[in-house]
mmCIF file of C-alpha atoms in Angstrom:
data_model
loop_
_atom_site.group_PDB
_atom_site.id
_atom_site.type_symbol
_atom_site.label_atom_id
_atom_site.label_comp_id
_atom_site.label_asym_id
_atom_site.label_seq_id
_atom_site.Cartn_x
_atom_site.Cartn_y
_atom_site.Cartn_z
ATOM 1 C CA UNK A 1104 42.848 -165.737 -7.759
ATOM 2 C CA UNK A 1105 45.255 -168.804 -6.696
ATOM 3 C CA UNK A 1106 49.023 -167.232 -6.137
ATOM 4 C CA UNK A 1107 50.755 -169.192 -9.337
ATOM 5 C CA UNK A 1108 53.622 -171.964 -8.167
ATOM 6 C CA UNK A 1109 56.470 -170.570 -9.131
ATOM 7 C CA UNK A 1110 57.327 -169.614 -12.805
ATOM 8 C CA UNK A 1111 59.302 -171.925 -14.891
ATOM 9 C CA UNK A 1112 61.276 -171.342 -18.274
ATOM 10 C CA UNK A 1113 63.416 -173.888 -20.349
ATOM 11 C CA UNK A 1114 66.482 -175.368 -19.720
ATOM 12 C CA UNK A 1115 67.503 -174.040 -23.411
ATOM 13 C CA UNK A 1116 67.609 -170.551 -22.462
ATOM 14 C CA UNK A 1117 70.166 -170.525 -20.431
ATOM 15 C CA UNK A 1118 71.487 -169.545 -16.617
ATOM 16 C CA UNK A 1119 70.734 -166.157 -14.928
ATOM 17 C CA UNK A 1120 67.590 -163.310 -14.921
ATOM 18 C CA UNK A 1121 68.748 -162.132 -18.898
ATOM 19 C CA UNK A 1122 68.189 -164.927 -20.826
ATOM 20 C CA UNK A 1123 64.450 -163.812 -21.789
ATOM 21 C CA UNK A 1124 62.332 -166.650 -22.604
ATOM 22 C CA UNK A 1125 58.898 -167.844 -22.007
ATOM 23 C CA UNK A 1126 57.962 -168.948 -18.742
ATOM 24 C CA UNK A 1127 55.124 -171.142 -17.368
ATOM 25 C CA UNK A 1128 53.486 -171.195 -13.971
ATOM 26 C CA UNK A 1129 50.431 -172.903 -12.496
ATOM 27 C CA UNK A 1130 47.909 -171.685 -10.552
ATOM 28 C CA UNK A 1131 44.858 -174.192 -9.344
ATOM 29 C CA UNK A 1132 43.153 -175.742 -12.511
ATOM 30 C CA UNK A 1133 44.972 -172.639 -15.186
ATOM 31 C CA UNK A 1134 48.082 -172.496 -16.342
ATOM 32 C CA UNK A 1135 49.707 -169.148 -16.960
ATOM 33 C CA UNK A 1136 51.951 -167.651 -19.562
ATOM 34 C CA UNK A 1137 54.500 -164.842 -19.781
ATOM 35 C CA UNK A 1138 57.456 -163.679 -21.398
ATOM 36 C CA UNK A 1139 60.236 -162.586 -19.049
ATOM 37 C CA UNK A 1140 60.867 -159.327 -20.016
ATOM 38 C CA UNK A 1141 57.641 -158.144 -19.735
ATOM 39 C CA UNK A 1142 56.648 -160.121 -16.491
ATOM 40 C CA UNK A 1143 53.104 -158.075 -16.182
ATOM 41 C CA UNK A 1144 51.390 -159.707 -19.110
ATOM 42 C CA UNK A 1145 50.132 -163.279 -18.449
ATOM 43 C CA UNK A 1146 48.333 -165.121 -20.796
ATOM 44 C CA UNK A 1147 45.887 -167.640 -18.905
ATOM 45 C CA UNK A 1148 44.185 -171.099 -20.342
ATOM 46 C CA UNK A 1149 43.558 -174.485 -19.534
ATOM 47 C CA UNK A 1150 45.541 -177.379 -19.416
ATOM 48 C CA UNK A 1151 43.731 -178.882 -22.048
ATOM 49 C CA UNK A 1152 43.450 -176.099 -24.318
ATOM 50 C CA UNK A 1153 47.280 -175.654 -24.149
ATOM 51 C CA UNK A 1154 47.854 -179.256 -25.095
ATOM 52 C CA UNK A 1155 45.874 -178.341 -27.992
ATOM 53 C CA UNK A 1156 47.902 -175.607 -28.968
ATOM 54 C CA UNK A 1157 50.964 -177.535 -28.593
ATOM 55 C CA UNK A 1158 49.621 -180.733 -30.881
ATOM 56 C CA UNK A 1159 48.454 -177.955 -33.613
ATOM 57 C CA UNK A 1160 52.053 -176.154 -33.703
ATOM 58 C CA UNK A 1161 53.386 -179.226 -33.449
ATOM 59 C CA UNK A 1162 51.740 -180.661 -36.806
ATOM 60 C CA UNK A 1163 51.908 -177.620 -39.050
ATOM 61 C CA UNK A 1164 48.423 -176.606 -38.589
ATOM 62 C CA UNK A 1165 48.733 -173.125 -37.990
ATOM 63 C CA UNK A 1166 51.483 -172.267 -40.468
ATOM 64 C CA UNK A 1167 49.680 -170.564 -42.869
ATOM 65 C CA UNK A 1168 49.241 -168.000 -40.131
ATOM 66 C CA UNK A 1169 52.746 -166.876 -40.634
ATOM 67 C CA UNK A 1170 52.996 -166.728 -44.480
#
């Protein structure tokens, strides 16, 4: 396994090491996916499959999954 370019979070969380958020990182042709406070557990897909993600979230397809 690639070591992951460093992990990046959003500019809306705010300055310093306790503003939890989500944070990206890449590594090779995967991208992975953690929240801050619990560093240990990465999520791992695709580029593509992300994007995916993203467009469905994005156009209310995956609502019903919270109601």
């Amino acid at each position: 396994m690639e070591n992951p370019a460093p992990w990046r979070k959003s500019s809306f969380s705010g300055p310093g090491e306790t503003n939890d958020c989500v944070e990206v990182g890449a590594a090779g042709h995967e991208i992975r996916i953690r929240e801050s406070d619990t560093p240990a557990d990465i999520l791992t897909t695709t580029p593509g499959r992300l994007g995916t993600f993203i467009r469905a979230v994005k156009a209310g397809t995956l609502d019903h999954l919270w109601r």
